Structures are given as C-alpha cells and as structure tokens.
Tab-separated table of C-alpha atoms in Angstrom:
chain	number	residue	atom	x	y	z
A	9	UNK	CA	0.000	0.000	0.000
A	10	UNK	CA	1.195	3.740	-1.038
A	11	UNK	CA	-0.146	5.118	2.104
A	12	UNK	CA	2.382	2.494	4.026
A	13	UNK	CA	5.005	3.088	2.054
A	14	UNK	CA	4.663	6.677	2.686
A	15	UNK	CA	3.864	6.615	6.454
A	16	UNK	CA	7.016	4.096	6.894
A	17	UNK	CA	9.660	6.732	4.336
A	18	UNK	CA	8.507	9.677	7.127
A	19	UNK	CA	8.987	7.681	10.230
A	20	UNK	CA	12.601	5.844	8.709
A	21	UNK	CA	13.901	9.665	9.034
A	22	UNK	CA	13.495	9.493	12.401
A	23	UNK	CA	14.825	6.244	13.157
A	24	UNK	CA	17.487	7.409	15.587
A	25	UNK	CA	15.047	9.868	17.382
A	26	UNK	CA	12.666	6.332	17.836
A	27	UNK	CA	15.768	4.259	18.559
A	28	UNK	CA	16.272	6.911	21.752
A	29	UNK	CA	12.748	6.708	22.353
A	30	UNK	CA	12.302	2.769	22.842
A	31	UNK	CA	15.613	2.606	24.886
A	32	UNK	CA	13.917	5.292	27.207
A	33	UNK	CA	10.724	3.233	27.321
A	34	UNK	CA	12.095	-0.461	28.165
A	35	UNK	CA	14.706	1.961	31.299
A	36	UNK	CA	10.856	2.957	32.271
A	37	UNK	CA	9.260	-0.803	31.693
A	38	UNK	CA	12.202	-2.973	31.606
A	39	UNK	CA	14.903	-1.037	33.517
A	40	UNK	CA	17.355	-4.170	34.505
A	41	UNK	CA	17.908	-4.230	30.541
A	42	UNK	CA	19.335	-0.851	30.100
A	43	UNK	CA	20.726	-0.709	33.493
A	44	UNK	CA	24.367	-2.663	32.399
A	45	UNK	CA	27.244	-2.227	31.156
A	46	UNK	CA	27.799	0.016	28.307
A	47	UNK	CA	28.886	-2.512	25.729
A	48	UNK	CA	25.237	-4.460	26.083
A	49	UNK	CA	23.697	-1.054	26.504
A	50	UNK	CA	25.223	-0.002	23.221
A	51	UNK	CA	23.796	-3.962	21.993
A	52	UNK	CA	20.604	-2.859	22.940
A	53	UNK	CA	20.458	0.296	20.759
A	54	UNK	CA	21.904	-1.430	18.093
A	55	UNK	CA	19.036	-4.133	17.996
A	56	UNK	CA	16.446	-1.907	18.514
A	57	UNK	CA	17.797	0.793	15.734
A	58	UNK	CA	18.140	-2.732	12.734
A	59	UNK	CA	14.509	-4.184	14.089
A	60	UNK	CA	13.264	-0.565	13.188
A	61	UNK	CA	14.734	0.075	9.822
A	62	UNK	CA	13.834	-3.606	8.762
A	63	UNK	CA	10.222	-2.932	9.817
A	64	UNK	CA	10.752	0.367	7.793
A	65	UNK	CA	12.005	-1.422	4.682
A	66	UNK	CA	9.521	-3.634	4.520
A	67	UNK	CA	6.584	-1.297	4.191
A	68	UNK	CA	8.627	0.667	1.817
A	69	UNK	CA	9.433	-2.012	-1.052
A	70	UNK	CA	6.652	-4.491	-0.126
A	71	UNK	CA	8.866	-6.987	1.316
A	72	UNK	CA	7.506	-10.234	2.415
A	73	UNK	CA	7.742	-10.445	6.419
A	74	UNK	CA	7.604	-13.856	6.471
A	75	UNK	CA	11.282	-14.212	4.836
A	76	UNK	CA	12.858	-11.715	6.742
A	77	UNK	CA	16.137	-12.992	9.242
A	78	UNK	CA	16.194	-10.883	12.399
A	79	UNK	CA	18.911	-8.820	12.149
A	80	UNK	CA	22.528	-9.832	13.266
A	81	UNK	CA	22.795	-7.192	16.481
A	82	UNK	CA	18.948	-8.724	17.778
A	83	UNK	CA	20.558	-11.805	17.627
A	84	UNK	CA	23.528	-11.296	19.323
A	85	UNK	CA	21.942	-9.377	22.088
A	86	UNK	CA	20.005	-12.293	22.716
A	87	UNK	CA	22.491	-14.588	22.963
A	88	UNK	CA	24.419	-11.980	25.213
A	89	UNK	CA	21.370	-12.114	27.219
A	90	UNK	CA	21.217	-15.902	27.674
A	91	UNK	CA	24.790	-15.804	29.016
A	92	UNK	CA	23.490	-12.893	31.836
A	93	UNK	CA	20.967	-15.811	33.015
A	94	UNK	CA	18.440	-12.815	32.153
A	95	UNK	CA	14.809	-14.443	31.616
A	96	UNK	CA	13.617	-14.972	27.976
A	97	UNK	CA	10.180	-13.611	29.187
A	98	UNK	CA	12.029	-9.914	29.293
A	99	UNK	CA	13.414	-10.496	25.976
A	100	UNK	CA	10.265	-11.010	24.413
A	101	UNK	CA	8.447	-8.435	26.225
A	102	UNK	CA	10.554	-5.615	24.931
A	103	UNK	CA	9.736	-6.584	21.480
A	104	UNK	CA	5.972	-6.383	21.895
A	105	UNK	CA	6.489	-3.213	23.976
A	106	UNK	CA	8.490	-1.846	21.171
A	107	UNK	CA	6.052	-2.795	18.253
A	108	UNK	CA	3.425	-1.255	20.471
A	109	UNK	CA	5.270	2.060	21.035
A	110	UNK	CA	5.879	1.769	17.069
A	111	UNK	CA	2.652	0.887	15.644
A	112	UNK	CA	1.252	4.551	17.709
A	113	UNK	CA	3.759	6.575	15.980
A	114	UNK	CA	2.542	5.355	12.656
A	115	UNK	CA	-0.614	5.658	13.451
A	116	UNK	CA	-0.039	9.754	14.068
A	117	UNK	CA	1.894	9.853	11.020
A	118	UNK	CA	-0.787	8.530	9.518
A	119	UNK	CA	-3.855	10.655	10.816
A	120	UNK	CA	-1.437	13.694	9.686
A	121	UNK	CA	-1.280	12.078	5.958
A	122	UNK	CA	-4.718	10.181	5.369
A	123	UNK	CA	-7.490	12.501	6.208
A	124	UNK	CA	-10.250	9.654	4.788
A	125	UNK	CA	-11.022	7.564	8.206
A	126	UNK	CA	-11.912	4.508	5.943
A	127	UNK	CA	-8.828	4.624	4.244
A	128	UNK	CA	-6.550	4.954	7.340
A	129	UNK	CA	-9.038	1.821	9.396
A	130	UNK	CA	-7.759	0.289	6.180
A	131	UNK	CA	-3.986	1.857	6.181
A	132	UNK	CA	-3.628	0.624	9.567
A	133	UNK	CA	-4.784	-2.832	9.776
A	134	UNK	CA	-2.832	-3.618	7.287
A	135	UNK	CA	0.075	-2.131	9.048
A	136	UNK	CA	-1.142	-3.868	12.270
A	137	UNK	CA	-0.802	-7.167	10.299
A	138	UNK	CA	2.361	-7.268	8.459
A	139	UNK	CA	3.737	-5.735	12.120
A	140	UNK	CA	2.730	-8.739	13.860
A	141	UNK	CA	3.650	-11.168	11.821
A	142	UNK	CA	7.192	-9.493	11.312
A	143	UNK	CA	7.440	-9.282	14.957
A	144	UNK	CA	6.309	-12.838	15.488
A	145	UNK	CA	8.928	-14.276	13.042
A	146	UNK	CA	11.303	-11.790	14.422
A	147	UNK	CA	11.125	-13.044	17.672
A	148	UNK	CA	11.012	-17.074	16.899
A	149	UNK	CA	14.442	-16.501	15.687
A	150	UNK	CA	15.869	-14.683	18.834
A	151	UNK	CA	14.373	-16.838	21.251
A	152	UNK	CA	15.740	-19.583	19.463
A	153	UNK	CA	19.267	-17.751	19.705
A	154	UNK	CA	18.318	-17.838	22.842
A	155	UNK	CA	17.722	-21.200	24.158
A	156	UNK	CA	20.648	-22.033	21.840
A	157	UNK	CA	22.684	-19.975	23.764
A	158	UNK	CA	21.432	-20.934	26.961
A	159	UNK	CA	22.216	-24.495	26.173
A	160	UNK	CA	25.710	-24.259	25.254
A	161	UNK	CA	26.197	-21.503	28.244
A	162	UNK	CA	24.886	-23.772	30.923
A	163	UNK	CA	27.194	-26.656	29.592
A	164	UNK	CA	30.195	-24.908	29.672
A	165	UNK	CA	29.941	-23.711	32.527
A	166	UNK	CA	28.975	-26.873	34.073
A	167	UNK	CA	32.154	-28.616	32.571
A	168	UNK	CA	34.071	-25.676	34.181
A	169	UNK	CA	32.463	-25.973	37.799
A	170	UNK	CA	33.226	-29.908	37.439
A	171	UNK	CA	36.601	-29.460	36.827
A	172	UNK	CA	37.158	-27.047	39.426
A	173	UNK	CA	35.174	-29.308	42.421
A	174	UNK	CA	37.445	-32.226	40.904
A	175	UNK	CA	40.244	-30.184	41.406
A	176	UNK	CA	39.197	-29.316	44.844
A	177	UNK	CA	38.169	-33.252	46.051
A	178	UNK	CA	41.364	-34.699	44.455
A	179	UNK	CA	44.518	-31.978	45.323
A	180	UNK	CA	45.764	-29.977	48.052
A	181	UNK	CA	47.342	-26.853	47.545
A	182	UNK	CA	44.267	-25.523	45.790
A	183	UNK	CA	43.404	-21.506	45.904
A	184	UNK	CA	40.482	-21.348	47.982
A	185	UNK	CA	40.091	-17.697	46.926
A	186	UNK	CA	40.296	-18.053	43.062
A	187	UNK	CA	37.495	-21.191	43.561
A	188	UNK	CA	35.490	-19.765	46.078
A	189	UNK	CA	35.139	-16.652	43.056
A	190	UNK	CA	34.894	-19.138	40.426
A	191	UNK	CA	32.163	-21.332	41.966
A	192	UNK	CA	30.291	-18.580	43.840
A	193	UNK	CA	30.509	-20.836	46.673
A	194	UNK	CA	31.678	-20.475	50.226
A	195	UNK	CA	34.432	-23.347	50.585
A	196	UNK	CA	34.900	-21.698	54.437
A	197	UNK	CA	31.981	-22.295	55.536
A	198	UNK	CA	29.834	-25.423	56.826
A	199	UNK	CA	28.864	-27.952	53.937
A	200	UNK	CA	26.447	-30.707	54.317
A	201	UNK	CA	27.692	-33.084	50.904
A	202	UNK	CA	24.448	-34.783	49.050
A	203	UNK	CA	24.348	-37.019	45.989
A	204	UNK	CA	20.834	-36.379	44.398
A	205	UNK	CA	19.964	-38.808	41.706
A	206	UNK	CA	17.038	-40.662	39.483
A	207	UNK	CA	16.836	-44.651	39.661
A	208	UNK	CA	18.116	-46.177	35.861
A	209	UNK	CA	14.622	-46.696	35.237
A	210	UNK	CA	13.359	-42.787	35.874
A	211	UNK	CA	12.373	-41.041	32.521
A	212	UNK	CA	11.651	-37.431	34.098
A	213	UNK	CA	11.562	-34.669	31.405
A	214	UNK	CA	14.390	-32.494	32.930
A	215	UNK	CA	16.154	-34.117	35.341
A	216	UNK	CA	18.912	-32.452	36.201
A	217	UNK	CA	16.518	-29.294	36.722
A	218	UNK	CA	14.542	-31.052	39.142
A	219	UNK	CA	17.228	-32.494	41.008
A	220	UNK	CA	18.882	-28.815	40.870
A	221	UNK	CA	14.892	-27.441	42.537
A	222	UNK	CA	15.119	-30.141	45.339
A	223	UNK	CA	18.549	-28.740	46.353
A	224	UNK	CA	17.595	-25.274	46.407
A	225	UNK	CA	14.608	-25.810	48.146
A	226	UNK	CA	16.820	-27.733	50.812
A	227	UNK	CA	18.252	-24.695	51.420
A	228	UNK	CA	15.826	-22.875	51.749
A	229	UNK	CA	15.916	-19.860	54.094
A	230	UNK	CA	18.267	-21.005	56.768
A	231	UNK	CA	21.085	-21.304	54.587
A	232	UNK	CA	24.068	-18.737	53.769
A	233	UNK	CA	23.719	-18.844	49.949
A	234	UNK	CA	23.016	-21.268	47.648
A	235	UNK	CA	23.753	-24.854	46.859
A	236	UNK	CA	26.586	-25.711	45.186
A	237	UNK	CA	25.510	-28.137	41.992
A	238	UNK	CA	27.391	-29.923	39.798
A	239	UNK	CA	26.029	-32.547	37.272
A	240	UNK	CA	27.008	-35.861	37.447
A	241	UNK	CA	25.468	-37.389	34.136
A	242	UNK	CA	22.172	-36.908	33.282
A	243	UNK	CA	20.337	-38.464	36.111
A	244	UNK	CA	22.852	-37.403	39.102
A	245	UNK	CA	24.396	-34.796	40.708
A	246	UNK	CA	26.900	-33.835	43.296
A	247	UNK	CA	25.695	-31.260	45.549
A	248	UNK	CA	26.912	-29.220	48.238
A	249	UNK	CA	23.993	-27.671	50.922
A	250	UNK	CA	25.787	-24.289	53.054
A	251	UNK	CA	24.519	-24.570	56.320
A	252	UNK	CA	24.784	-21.572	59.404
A	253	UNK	CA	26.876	-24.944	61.473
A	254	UNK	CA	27.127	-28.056	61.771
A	255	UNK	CA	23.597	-29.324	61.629
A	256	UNK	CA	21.595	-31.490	58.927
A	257	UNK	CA	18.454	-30.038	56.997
A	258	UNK	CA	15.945	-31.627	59.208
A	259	UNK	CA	14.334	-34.128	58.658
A	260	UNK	CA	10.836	-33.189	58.660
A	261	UNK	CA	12.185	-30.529	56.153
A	262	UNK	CA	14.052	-33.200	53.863
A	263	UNK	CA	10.594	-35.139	53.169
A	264	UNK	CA	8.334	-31.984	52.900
A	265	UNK	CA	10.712	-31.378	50.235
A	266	UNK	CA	10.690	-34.836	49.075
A	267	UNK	CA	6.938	-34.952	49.150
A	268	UNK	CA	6.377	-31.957	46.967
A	269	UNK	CA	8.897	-33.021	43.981
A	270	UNK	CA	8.797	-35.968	41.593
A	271	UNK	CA	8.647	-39.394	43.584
A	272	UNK	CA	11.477	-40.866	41.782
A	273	UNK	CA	14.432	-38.349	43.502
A	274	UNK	CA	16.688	-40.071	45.757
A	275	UNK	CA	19.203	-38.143	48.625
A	276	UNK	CA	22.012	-39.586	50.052
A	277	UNK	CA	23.337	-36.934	52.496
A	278	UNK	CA	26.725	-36.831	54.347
A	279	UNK	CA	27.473	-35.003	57.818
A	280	UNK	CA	27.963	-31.307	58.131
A	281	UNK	CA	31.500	-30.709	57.629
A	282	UNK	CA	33.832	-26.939	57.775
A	283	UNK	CA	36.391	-25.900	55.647
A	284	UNK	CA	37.792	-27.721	52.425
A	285	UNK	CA	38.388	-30.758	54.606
A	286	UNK	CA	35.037	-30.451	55.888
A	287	UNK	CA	33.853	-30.377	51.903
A	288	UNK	CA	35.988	-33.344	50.935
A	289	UNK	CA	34.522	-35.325	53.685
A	290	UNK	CA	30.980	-35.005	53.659
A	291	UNK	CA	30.940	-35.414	49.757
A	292	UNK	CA	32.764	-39.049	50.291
A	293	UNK	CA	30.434	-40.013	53.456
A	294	UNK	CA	27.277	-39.031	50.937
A	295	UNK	CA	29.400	-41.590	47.790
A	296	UNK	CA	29.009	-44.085	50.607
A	297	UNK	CA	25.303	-43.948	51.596
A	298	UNK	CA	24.339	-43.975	48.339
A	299	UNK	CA	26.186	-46.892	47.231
A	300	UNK	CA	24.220	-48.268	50.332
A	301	UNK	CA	21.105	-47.020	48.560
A	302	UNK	CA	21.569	-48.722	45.238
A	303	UNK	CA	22.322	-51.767	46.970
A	304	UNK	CA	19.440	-51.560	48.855
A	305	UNK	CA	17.205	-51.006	45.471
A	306	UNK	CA	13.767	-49.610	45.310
A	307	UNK	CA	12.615	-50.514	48.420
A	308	UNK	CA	15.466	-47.756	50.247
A	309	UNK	CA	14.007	-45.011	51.484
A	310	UNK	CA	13.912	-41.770	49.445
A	311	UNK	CA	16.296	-40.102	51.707
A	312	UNK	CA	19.178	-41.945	53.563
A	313	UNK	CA	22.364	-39.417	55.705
A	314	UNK	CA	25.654	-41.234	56.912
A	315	UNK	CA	24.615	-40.370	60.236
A	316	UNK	CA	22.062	-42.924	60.490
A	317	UNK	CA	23.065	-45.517	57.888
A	318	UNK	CA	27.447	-44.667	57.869
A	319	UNK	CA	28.209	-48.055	59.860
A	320	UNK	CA	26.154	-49.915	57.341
A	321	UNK	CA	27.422	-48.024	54.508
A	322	UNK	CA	31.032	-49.021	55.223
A	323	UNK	CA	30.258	-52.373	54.246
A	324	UNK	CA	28.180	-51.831	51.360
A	325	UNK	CA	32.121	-52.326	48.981
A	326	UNK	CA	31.370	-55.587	49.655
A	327	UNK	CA	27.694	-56.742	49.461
A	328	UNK	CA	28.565	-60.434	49.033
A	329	UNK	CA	30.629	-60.440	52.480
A	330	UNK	CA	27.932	-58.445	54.208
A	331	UNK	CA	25.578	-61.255	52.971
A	332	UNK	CA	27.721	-63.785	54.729
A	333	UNK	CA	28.446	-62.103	57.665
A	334	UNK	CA	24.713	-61.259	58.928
A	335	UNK	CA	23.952	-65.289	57.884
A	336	UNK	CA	26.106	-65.818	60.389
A	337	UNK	CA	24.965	-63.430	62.849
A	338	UNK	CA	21.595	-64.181	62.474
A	339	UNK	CA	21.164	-67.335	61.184
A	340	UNK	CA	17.103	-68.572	60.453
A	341	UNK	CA	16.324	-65.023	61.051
A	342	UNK	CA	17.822	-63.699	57.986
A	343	UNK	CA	15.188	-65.671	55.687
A	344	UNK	CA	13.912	-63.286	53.621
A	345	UNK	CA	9.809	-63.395	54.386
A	346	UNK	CA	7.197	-61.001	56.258
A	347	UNK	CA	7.235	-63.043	59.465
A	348	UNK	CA	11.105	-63.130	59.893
A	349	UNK	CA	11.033	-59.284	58.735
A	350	UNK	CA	8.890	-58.920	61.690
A	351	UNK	CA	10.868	-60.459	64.137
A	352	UNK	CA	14.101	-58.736	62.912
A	353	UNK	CA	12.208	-55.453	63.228
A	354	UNK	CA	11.065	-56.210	66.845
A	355	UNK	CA	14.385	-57.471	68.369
A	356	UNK	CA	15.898	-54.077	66.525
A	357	UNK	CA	13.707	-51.873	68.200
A	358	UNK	CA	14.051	-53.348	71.329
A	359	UNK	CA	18.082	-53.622	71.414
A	360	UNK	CA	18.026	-49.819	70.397
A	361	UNK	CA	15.685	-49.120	72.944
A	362	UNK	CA	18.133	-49.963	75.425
A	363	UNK	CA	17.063	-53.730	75.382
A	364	UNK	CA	13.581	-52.001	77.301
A	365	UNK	CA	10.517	-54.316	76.295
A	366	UNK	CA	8.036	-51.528	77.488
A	367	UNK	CA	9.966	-48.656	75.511
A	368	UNK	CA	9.855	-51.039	72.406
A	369	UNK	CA	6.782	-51.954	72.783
A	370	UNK	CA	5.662	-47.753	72.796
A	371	UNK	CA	7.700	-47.760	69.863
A	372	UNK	CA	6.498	-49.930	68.109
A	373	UNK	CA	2.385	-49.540	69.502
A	374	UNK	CA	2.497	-52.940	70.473
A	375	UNK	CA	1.649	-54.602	73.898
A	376	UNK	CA	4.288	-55.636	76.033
A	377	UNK	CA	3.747	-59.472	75.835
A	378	UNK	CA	3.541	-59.381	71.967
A	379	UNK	CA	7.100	-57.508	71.980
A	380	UNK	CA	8.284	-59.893	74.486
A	381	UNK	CA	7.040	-63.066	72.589
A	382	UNK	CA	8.801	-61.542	69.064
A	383	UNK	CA	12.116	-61.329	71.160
A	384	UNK	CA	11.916	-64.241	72.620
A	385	UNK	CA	11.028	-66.209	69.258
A	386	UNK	CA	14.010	-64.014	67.496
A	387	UNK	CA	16.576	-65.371	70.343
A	388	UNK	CA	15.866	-69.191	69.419
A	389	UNK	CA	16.359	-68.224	65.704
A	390	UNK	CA	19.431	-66.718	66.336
A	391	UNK	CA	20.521	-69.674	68.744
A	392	UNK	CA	22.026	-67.766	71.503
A	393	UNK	CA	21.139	-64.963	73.570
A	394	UNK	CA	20.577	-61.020	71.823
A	395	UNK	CA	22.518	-60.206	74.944
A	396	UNK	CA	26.083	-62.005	73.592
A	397	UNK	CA	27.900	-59.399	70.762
A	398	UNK	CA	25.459	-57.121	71.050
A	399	UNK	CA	26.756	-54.423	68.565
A	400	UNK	CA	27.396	-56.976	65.890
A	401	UNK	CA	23.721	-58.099	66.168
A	402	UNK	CA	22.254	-54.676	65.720
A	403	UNK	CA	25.067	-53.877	63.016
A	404	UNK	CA	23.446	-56.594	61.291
A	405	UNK	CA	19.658	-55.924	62.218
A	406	UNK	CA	20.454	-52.588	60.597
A	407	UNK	CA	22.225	-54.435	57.670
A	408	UNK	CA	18.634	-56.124	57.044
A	409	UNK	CA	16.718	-53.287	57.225
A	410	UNK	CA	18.926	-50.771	54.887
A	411	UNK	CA	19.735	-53.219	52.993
A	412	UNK	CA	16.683	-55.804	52.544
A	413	UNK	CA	16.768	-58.708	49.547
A	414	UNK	CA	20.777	-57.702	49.357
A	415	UNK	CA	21.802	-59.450	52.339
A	416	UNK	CA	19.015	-61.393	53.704
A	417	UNK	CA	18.256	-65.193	53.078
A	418	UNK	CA	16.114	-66.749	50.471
A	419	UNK	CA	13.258	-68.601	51.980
C-alpha cells in the first residue's frame, strides 16, 4: 500500500530519534535491561535501531515479512542475554512493547497524511498485520538464539564448575580464593555433601533441573547462599547444601521437600563438615550412603544421611561379604519373608531401645507381651542370647533393614 510506504519513508527519518525513544521506554518498563554495562547497553540500541529500519524497509518495497532474518545485532543481544541468566520472558516483552510504542507513531503519522477515516481503518490494519507477523517471526528466531545460547552456556559452565570441584576433592594446595570466586561458593563455611539422583529406570523430562529445585529448596531460608551443583550425568548430581553450622536439613524438612517433587528423587546426604576438609569429607560419606542405597534397590528409602546408615554403609564395597556375615549373625532369622522381617524389626527396636521391652513396645504400639514373645522367638532363631555381641547383632539388624533382599536369606 502507497499510504504504508509513505507513512514508513517519514517515520525511517526518524529512526534514531525512535531508537532513543524505545531505549527510554524499556529503562521505564524494563529497567534491569538498560541498566548494564555500556557494551550491552550499546547492543541494545543497536538491535532496537536494525529491528526498526527492517520494519521500515519492509513497508517501503513491499517486502515479504515472512522471509525476513532478524537482524545480526537482535541476535547477538540475545544470545548476550542468555549468558546474563536474564529471563527470555524480558526479551520477548521488549519486542511487543516496542512494536506497540511503534505501531502509535505510525498511526499519528498517519492521521497527519490520510485525512479519509476509511482509508486509514484500512492503512492501519494492514500495518497492524504485516507488524505482527514481522514481529512474530522476528522473535522465533531470537528466542531460538536464545535457548541455543542458553544451552551451550549452561554446559560450559557446568564442565568448568566440574573441573574445578574435581580439582578441589582430588589436590591440596588448591586456591580457595580463586574457587570460592569461580564457583560462587563459600568453601569456608559449613557444607552438608548430598548425591541427588534418578533410579536407571526414571524417565523425568528435565532431570537435572529437578534435582537442581530439590537442592535449592533444601536450602531454603536457613542457609548462607546457595547450593553448590554440579552434574554428574544426566540423572545425578553432586551437591553441596551451606549450612549456618554443623547441623543437617531436618528431617521433617528433607521429606516436605521430598513430598512436593517428583517421587522418583533419591538423597544420600553426608554429615555437616567446615572448611575444604570439611567439603571433601561429607561429599565421600554421601558416595558411601548412596552406594548403600543402590544396593538396597527400590525398596530404600527416598532419603538416607551417613549419620544414620554410615556403619552400614562401610560395608556396602562388599555386598557379598555383608551377605555372609549377617547369615552368620543371624542365622534362620535372615530368611527373607514377612514373618522373619517382623521379628528382625522387633528385636531391633528393642536392642536400640536400650534392650527395654516396654519402651519397644511404645515404639512400636504394640503390647508388652507381643514384643516380648517376638524377642523371645528371634533369640531361638538366632541360637544364643541377643545379649552375647550385642553391637554386631544390631550392626546386622540394621544391615537387614537398609539393605533388605541384598543381604538377607532366600526362603
């Protein structure tokens, strides 16, 4: 249309004075965008000033907006934005702002040049049109650069962090400083080490992003900054929780969190450690529960920390030996069936209750005599007295009960 072509050759004179104009709009709308550096500033004007004349130039010569490429400066802001972790959401909102702020300059250029109201309805649907569907094409393409972006970003600078917590578990002489910049991570501080992972069989859509929510949600507000994360492979990660001292999450916080993510995430969590030692540590207690955990299969718990499980994940190298071992400790009572189970549950209880048949019994909600029975019944499968090597007979109850069908007895 003429009257386009016209309205777009009056406004293209002025390209620099609307350049200014959207740049002072998105510092009004969109401020964190023009709020940087100069360089990305100078990006900014750059993208906005090529999106205009290419709207410009396609009203003046007729141009087909559906085979237009964004230009070269909107695409490399975008990708510049990707690397700032800035949301795409604000990317794409400055466009629409801008074809908005655009779209009511042309339409007073237009009033002064069309004085038939039929004509200009007409003039300016048109324009509203080809607009969209420039800006719509336009914006495909730099949300695409985008994600692209993203992608590569993210995975560089996960290979980076890995390197530098490898660094950090496997020398000394490391620069705590440099790393502590690097990984935007207190090393100083208290650490409580957790392997977060999905079970082989898992097929969540993102799973390294919802292993890297549950961590951040572990910290939660009484942290001192956030997790450090590092991906594993695509179903694990390595993950460090800062804590105020040297205390767990608890543990009515660790299943709330549990309970409101997908059911297949497993924790193995080490104990709170300080200072690079402190880091080393807890990250190898947390390697140890959770080769407890896999032992153990699907019928682990969810969550498992060193603190309760660490004797019985120091023999976990050796599953085969463990096997052996709590045979012999337990004899009978290590078949592998619900009424043994229940009799290994009982005499555990009431050894860790101080070998108390009314605290077990409160424990468990049973009465007395039944706990007393269940002992009693235990003690002739084991052939001796739960008195005689105590410890080892709870190290293996505990063996059982972590580790289930891995060390117990087929019936």
């Amino acid at each position: 249309m003429r009257g386009l072509a016209s309205i777009a050759t009056a406004l293209a004179h002025r390209a620099d004075e609307l350049t200014g104009e959207l740049v002072a709009l998105y510092e009004r709308e969109l401020p964190h965008l023009v709020n940087d550096d100069e360089n990305m500033v100078s990006l900014l004007s750059a993208s906005v000033y090529q999106n205009i004349d290419t709207a410009f130039r396609i009203f003046q010569h007729g141009i087909d907006p559906e085979r237009v490429e964004a230009p070269a400066a909107a695409v490399e802001y975008a990708r510049r934005l990707a690397q700032r972790g800035t949301a795409v959401v604000d990317l794409i909102r400055a466009y629409y702002l801008g074809q908005t702020a655009v779209l009511d300059q042309a339409l007073a250029e237009g009033a002064r040049q069309i004085s038939d109201p039929e004509e200009l309805g007409l003039t300016m649907r048109h324009a509203l049109t080809t607009t969209f569907t420039f800006i719509d094409r336009v914006t495909r393409q730099v949300v695409s650069a985008y994600e692209e972006e993203r992608d590569r970003w993210l995975l560089n600078r996960s290979a980076v962090r890995a390197a530098r917590v490898r660094a950090l578990l496997d020398e000394d002489g490391v620069d705590v400083d440099a790393t502590e910049v690097a990984l935007g991570y207190r090393l100083r501080g208290h650490h409580v080490g957790m392997i977060a992972w999905y079970p082989a069989d898992a097929h969540p859509p993102d799973p390294l992003v919802g292993l890297e929510t549950v961590a951040g949600r572990l910290v939660g507000d009484g942290g001192e900054g956030r997790a450090l994360f590092v991906p594993r492979d695509e179903l694990c990660a390595w993950v460090w929780l800062p804590v105020e001292g040297p205390v767990l999450p608890q543990r009515r916080r660790i299943e709330r969190v549990l309970a409101e993510s997908d059911p297949d995430v497993r924790l193995a969590i080490g104990d709170p450690g300080v200072g690079l030692d402190g880091f080393r540590r807890t990250h190898r207690q947390a390697l140890r529960v959770q080769a407890l955990a896999l032992a153990a299969g699907g019928a682990c718990e969810r969550a498992l920390t060193f603190r309760e499980v660490g004797a019985v994940a120091l023999m976990t190298s050796d599953l085969n030996a463990a096997r052996l071992w709590v045979e012999d400790m337990l004899g009978p009572l290590a078949v592998d069936d619900e009424q043994h189970a229940r009799l290994r549950e009982t005499l555990r209880v009431f050894l860790a209750s101080g070998g108390s048949y009314t605290a077990a019994a409160s424990r468990l909600t049973m009465h007395k005599n039944s706990v007393q029975y269940r002992v009693r019944k235990a003690e002739e499968l084991v052939g001796r007295p739960v008195s005689d090597n105590r410890l080892d007979l709870e190290l293996a109850l505990n063996l059982c009960r972590w580790l289930g069908t891995g060390v117990l007895t087929r019936s």
